[in-house]
Coordinates of C-alpha atoms and ligand atoms in Angstrom, one line a residue:
M1 CA 7.9 -16.3 9.6
S2 CA 8.1 -17.6 6.2
L3 CA 5.4 -19.9 3.9
S4 CA 3.8 -22.7 5.9
P5 CA 4.8 -26.2 4.8
D6 CA 0.6 -26.8 4.4
F7 CA -0.1 -23.6 2.5
F8 CA -0.3 -25.6 -0.7
D9 CA -2.8 -27.9 0.8
W10 CA -4.5 -25.2 2.1
L11 CA -4.3 -23.0 -1.2
K12 CA -5.5 -25.9 -3.2
A13 CA -8.6 -26.7 -0.8
R14 CA -9.2 -23.2 -1.0
Q15 CA -9.2 -23.1 -4.9
E16 CA -11.6 -26.1 -5.1
L17 CA -14.1 -24.4 -2.7
I18 CA -14.1 -21.1 -4.9
N19 CA -14.5 -23.1 -8.1
S20 CA -17.3 -25.3 -6.8
A21 CA -18.6 -21.9 -5.6
L22 CA -18.5 -20.4 -8.7
L23 CA -20.5 -23.1 -10.6
R24 CA -23.0 -22.9 -7.9
Y25 CA -23.2 -18.5 -7.9
V26 CA -22.9 -18.0 -11.5
P27 CA -25.7 -19.3 -13.5
R28 CA -25.6 -21.2 -16.7
E29 CA -28.6 -21.0 -19.0
A30 CA -29.8 -23.2 -22.0
G31 CA -32.2 -21.4 -24.5
Y32 CA -31.7 -17.9 -26.8
A33 CA -28.6 -16.4 -24.9
A34 CA -26.7 -19.8 -24.1
R35 CA -23.6 -18.7 -25.9
L36 CA -23.2 -15.7 -23.4
F37 CA -23.6 -18.2 -20.4
D38 CA -20.9 -20.9 -22.4
A39 CA -18.4 -17.8 -22.8
M40 CA -18.6 -16.5 -19.3
H41 CA -18.0 -20.1 -17.8
Y42 CA -15.7 -20.8 -20.8
S43 CA -13.2 -18.0 -19.2
L44 CA -14.2 -18.4 -15.5
M45 CA -13.5 -22.0 -15.6
A46 CA -10.1 -21.6 -17.6
G47 CA -8.0 -22.0 -14.6
G48 CA -6.6 -18.9 -12.6
K49 CA -5.1 -18.9 -8.9
R50 CA -8.4 -17.7 -7.6
L51 CA -6.3 -15.1 -5.7
R52 CA -8.9 -12.4 -4.9
P53 CA -11.3 -14.6 -3.6
I54 CA -8.7 -16.3 -1.6
F55 CA -7.8 -13.1 -0.1
V56 CA -11.7 -12.7 0.8
L57 CA -11.6 -16.0 2.7
A58 CA -8.3 -15.6 4.5
A59 CA -8.9 -11.9 5.9
A60 CA -12.5 -13.7 7.2
E61 CA -10.3 -16.4 9.2
I62 CA -8.6 -13.3 11.2
F63 CA -12.1 -12.8 12.6
G64 CA -12.7 -16.5 13.0
K65 CA -16.2 -16.3 10.6
P66 CA -17.3 -19.4 8.8
Y67 CA -15.9 -18.8 5.1
E68 CA -19.1 -20.3 3.7
E69 CA -20.8 -16.7 4.7
F70 CA -18.6 -15.0 2.3
L71 CA -18.6 -17.2 -0.9
P72 CA -21.2 -14.9 -2.8
A73 CA -19.0 -12.0 -2.2
A74 CA -15.6 -14.0 -2.5
C75 CA -16.9 -15.1 -6.1
A76 CA -18.1 -11.8 -7.0
L77 CA -14.5 -10.8 -6.9
E78 CA -13.3 -13.6 -9.6
C79 CA -16.5 -12.6 -11.7
I80 CA -14.9 -8.6 -11.7
H81 CA -11.5 -10.4 -12.6
T82 CA -12.3 -12.5 -15.1
Y83 CA -14.4 -10.0 -16.9
S84 CA -11.1 -7.8 -16.6
L85 CA -9.0 -10.5 -18.3
I86 CA -11.7 -11.0 -21.0
H87 CA -11.8 -7.3 -21.9
D88 CA -8.2 -6.9 -21.7
D89 CA -7.2 -9.6 -24.0
L90 CA -9.9 -7.9 -26.8
P91 CA -8.1 -6.7 -29.9
A92 CA -8.9 -3.1 -29.1
M93 CA -6.9 -3.4 -25.8
D94 CA -4.1 -5.8 -25.6
D95 CA -4.9 -8.0 -28.7
D96 CA -3.9 -11.5 -26.7
D97 CA -4.5 -15.0 -28.0
L98 CA -3.8 -16.8 -24.9
R99 CA -4.8 -16.6 -21.5
R100 CA -4.9 -19.1 -18.6
G101 CA -3.3 -21.7 -21.0
K102 CA -6.0 -21.7 -23.3
P103 CA -7.5 -19.5 -26.4
T104 CA -8.8 -16.2 -25.0
C105 CA -12.6 -15.7 -24.6
H106 CA -12.6 -13.7 -28.4
K107 CA -10.9 -16.4 -29.8
A108 CA -12.8 -19.4 -28.6
F109 CA -15.8 -17.4 -29.3
D110 CA -16.0 -14.1 -31.0
E111 CA -15.7 -10.4 -30.3
A112 CA -19.3 -9.2 -29.5
T113 CA -19.7 -12.5 -27.4
A114 CA -16.5 -11.6 -25.2
I115 CA -17.5 -8.0 -24.6
L116 CA -20.7 -9.2 -23.6
A117 CA -19.0 -12.1 -21.4
G118 CA -17.2 -9.4 -19.5
D119 CA -20.4 -7.4 -19.2
G120 CA -22.2 -10.2 -17.9
L121 CA -19.4 -11.1 -15.3
L122 CA -19.2 -7.5 -14.3
T123 CA -23.2 -6.9 -13.7
H124 CA -23.6 -10.3 -12.1
A125 CA -20.7 -9.4 -9.8
F126 CA -22.9 -6.6 -8.2
Y127 CA -25.6 -9.1 -8.0
L128 CA -23.7 -11.5 -5.8
L129 CA -22.7 -8.6 -3.8
A130 CA -26.4 -7.9 -3.0
H131 CA -27.0 -11.6 -2.6
E132 CA -30.0 -12.8 -0.2
E133 CA -27.1 -15.0 1.8
L134 CA -24.9 -11.9 2.5
V135 CA -28.2 -10.2 3.3
R136 CA -29.0 -13.0 5.8
H137 CA -25.5 -12.7 7.8
F138 CA -24.5 -9.3 7.6
P139 CA -26.1 -5.6 8.4
P140 CA -27.6 -4.2 5.3
E141 CA -25.2 -0.5 6.1
N142 CA -22.0 -3.2 5.8
I143 CA -23.4 -4.5 2.6
I144 CA -23.7 -1.0 1.0
K145 CA -20.2 -0.3 2.4
A146 CA -18.9 -3.5 0.7
I147 CA -20.7 -2.4 -2.7
R148 CA -19.2 0.9 -2.6
L149 CA -16.0 -0.4 -1.8
V150 CA -16.0 -2.8 -4.7
A151 CA -17.4 -0.3 -7.1
E152 CA -14.9 2.1 -6.3
A153 CA -11.9 -0.3 -6.4
A154 CA -13.0 -2.0 -9.8
G155 CA -14.1 1.4 -11.5
L156 CA -13.3 4.8 -11.7
K157 CA -11.1 5.1 -8.7
G158 CA -9.3 1.8 -9.5
M159 CA -8.9 -0.6 -12.2
V160 CA -11.1 1.1 -15.0
A161 CA -9.1 4.3 -14.5
G162 CA -5.8 2.2 -13.9
Q163 CA -6.5 0.4 -17.2
M164 CA -6.9 3.8 -19.3
A165 CA -3.6 5.2 -18.1
D166 CA -1.9 2.0 -18.6
L167 CA -2.9 2.1 -22.5
L168 CA -2.2 5.7 -22.7
A169 CA 1.3 5.0 -21.9
E170 CA 2.2 2.4 -24.4
G171 CA 5.1 3.1 -26.4
R172 CA 6.2 5.7 -24.3
K173 CA 8.6 6.3 -21.6
V174 CA 6.9 6.7 -17.9
D175 CA 7.8 8.3 -14.7
A176 CA 8.0 6.8 -11.3
D177 CA 4.7 8.8 -10.3
E178 CA 2.7 7.8 -13.3
L179 CA 3.8 3.9 -12.9
F180 CA 3.0 4.1 -9.1
F181 CA -0.7 5.5 -10.2
I182 CA -1.1 2.5 -13.3
H183 CA 0.0 -0.2 -10.9
S184 CA -2.2 0.9 -7.7
H185 CA -5.4 1.6 -10.0
K186 CA -4.9 -1.3 -12.3
T187 CA -3.9 -4.2 -9.9
A188 CA -3.4 -3.0 -6.3
A189 CA -7.1 -1.6 -6.0
L190 CA -9.2 -4.7 -6.6
I191 CA -6.7 -6.6 -4.3
R192 CA -6.8 -4.2 -1.7
A193 CA -10.7 -4.6 -1.9
S194 CA -10.4 -8.0 -1.6
V195 CA -8.4 -8.2 1.6
L196 CA -10.9 -5.6 2.6
L197 CA -14.3 -7.0 1.6
A198 CA -15.1 -9.8 4.8
P199 CA -13.8 -7.2 7.6
I200 CA -16.1 -4.6 6.0
L201 CA -19.0 -7.0 6.1
I202 CA -18.3 -8.0 9.6
G203 CA -17.8 -4.5 10.7
A204 CA -14.1 -4.4 11.7
T205 CA -12.7 -1.4 13.4
Q206 CA -11.3 1.3 11.5
E207 CA -8.3 0.6 12.9
E208 CA -8.3 -2.7 11.6
L209 CA -9.4 -1.7 8.3
N210 CA -6.5 0.6 8.2
A211 CA -4.2 -2.2 9.0
L212 CA -5.5 -4.1 6.4
A213 CA -5.9 -1.6 3.7
K214 CA -1.9 -1.2 4.1
Y215 CA -1.1 -4.7 3.6
G216 CA -3.6 -5.0 0.6
Q217 CA -2.0 -2.0 -1.2
N218 CA 1.6 -3.1 -0.6
I219 CA 0.7 -7.2 -1.5
G220 CA -1.3 -5.7 -4.6
L221 CA 2.0 -3.4 -5.8
A222 CA 4.2 -6.3 -5.1
F223 CA 1.7 -8.4 -7.2
Q224 CA 2.2 -6.4 -10.1
I225 CA 6.0 -6.0 -10.1
I226 CA 6.3 -9.8 -9.9
D227 CA 3.8 -10.2 -12.6
D228 CA 5.8 -7.6 -14.6
I229 CA 8.9 -10.1 -13.9
L230 CA 7.4 -13.1 -14.7
D231 CA 6.5 -11.5 -18.3
L232 CA 10.3 -11.2 -18.9
V233 CA 11.7 -14.4 -17.1
A234 CA 8.9 -17.1 -16.7
D235 CA 8.7 -20.4 -18.5
E236 CA 5.9 -20.2 -20.8
E237 CA 4.2 -23.2 -20.4
V238 CA 3.6 -22.8 -16.7
L239 CA 2.6 -19.1 -17.4
G240 CA 0.2 -20.1 -19.9
K241 CA 0.7 -17.1 -22.0
P242 CA 3.5 -16.0 -24.3
V243 CA 6.4 -14.3 -22.1
G244 CA 8.1 -10.8 -23.4
S245 CA 4.7 -9.4 -24.7
D246 CA 5.0 -6.2 -22.3
L247 CA 8.4 -5.4 -23.9
A248 CA 7.0 -6.2 -27.3
K249 CA 4.1 -3.6 -26.4
E250 CA 6.3 -1.1 -24.9
K251 CA 4.2 -1.2 -21.9
A252 CA 4.9 0.9 -18.5
T253 CA 6.6 -2.0 -16.2
Y254 CA 8.8 -1.5 -13.0
P255 CA 11.6 -3.6 -14.8
A256 CA 11.6 -1.2 -17.6
L257 CA 12.0 1.7 -15.5
F258 CA 14.3 0.3 -12.9
G259 CA 15.6 -2.9 -14.2
L260 CA 15.4 -6.7 -12.9
E261 CA 17.2 -6.4 -9.9
A262 CA 15.9 -3.1 -8.7
S263 CA 12.2 -4.8 -9.3
R264 CA 13.2 -7.8 -7.3
E265 CA 14.3 -5.7 -4.3
K266 CA 11.4 -3.5 -4.4
A267 CA 8.9 -6.6 -4.4
K268 CA 10.8 -7.8 -1.6
S269 CA 10.3 -4.2 0.4
L270 CA 7.0 -4.2 -0.5
L271 CA 6.4 -7.7 1.2
E272 CA 8.0 -6.7 4.3
D273 CA 5.8 -3.5 4.5
A274 CA 2.7 -5.9 3.8
L275 CA 3.7 -8.6 6.6
S276 CA 4.3 -5.6 9.2
A277 CA 1.0 -4.1 8.8
L278 CA -0.4 -8.0 9.7
S279 CA 1.5 -7.8 13.3
P280 CA -1.5 -6.4 15.1
F281 CA -3.5 -9.6 14.2
G282 CA -0.6 -12.4 15.4
V283 CA -1.1 -15.8 14.1
R284 CA -5.0 -15.1 13.3
A285 CA -3.4 -13.5 10.0
K286 CA -1.5 -16.5 9.0
A287 CA -3.0 -17.1 5.8
L288 CA -2.7 -13.5 4.6
S289 CA 1.1 -13.8 5.8
D290 CA 1.5 -17.2 3.8
I291 CA -0.3 -15.7 0.6
A292 CA 2.1 -12.9 1.0
Y293 CA 5.0 -14.9 0.6
Y294 CA 3.2 -16.8 -2.0
V295 CA 2.7 -14.0 -4.2
L296 CA 6.6 -13.1 -4.1
E297 CA 7.6 -16.5 -5.0
R298 CA 4.6 -17.5 -7.6
K299 CA 5.9 -18.6 -10.8
L300 CA 2.5 -18.0 -12.6
Ligands
GRG401 C1 -10.1 -4.3 -18.9 C2 -11.2 -2.7 -17.1 C3 -9.9 -3.7 -17.7 C4 -8.9 -3.6 -17.1 C5 -7.9 -4.8 -17.3 C6 -6.7 -7.1 -15.1 C7 -6.3 -5.9 -16.0 C8 -6.8 -4.7 -16.2 C9 -5.4 -6.4 -17.2 C10 -5.0 -7.5 -17.3 C11 -3.4 -7.7 -17.3 C12 -2.7 -7.7 -16.3 C13 -1.5 -7.7 -16.7 C14 -2.9 -7.0 -15.2 C15 -2.4 -7.0 -13.9 C16 -2.0 -8.1 -13.1 C17 -3.2 -9.1 -13.2 C18 -4.4 -8.9 -12.9 C19 -2.4 -10.2 -14.0 C20 -3.6 -11.4 -13.7 O1 -4.1 -11.9 -12.4 P1 -3.4 -13.6 -12.1 O2 -2.3 -13.4 -12.0 O3 -4.6 -14.2 -13.1 O4 -4.2 -13.4 -10.5 P2 -5.0 -15.5 -12.9 O5 -5.2 -16.1 -14.0 O6 -4.4 -16.4 -12.0 O7 -6.5 -15.4 -12.6

């Protein structure tokens, strides 16, 4: 198998679907706090591949469920992802001026507003995970499991812990074990949760969840290695942010530890492991298999 010829049409249609769902499910209000909503929407609608919500919809396709039922949950993941980017760009963290080809949130607004915009998006994500439309479609015990999954992946068992380890590793050489901790927590945890969210809401079997967790973990790790490679070799115009910033900040990356060629090989072998985890689902996992190839071949 390889990338289907119609994949990019499928991807564009899903991205448009997510963009309009974000406008519907993330409030924008006038009044005394209008600046907060403006900053949230500025970052949310600044572009972005929408990969995490697309993983949600692609995993739902395996079970033949209508994608509309998952839109609040899919938007929740994009809210969490965007919050993490806003906070990551702050002067206290990576101190970046450009994101998704535009000034970062704290540059377009100010630091306090960017912190609050991130806080607002993170909090709203959990409102969306308990949204009445999800409550209408899925059993309450599955919704609780889904909330727990996302809370762990975004927080102390995932992204926040990974970000802490990443910051602590700056400027010093890490070993493969520490690098794996950073990548699996900072990046792979939320991607794995995106893949598992719809199956958990539906009530998939433990066997199905294990297979999808393996796919999510492997594709999440591959995603981060490709991200590190792109930071070294990408076209700045396409990437929408400066290249070489990981090197300048002496970040712990796969290419820094193992070199560019070994990084490409590792990403390929993670892709193979991810694809083999999909074999029990056959053609029903076509969308997830296509996204895996896309993650490896992406230029942005
Ligand atoms: C601040 C708690 C906290 C966490 C920050 C997401 C993150 C953790 C840091 C951003 C820096 C980075 C390179 C993270 C790992 C890979 C990653 C998440 C890249 C950006 O995701 P894409 O490529 O971005 O899906 P778009 O813009 O397409 O949505």
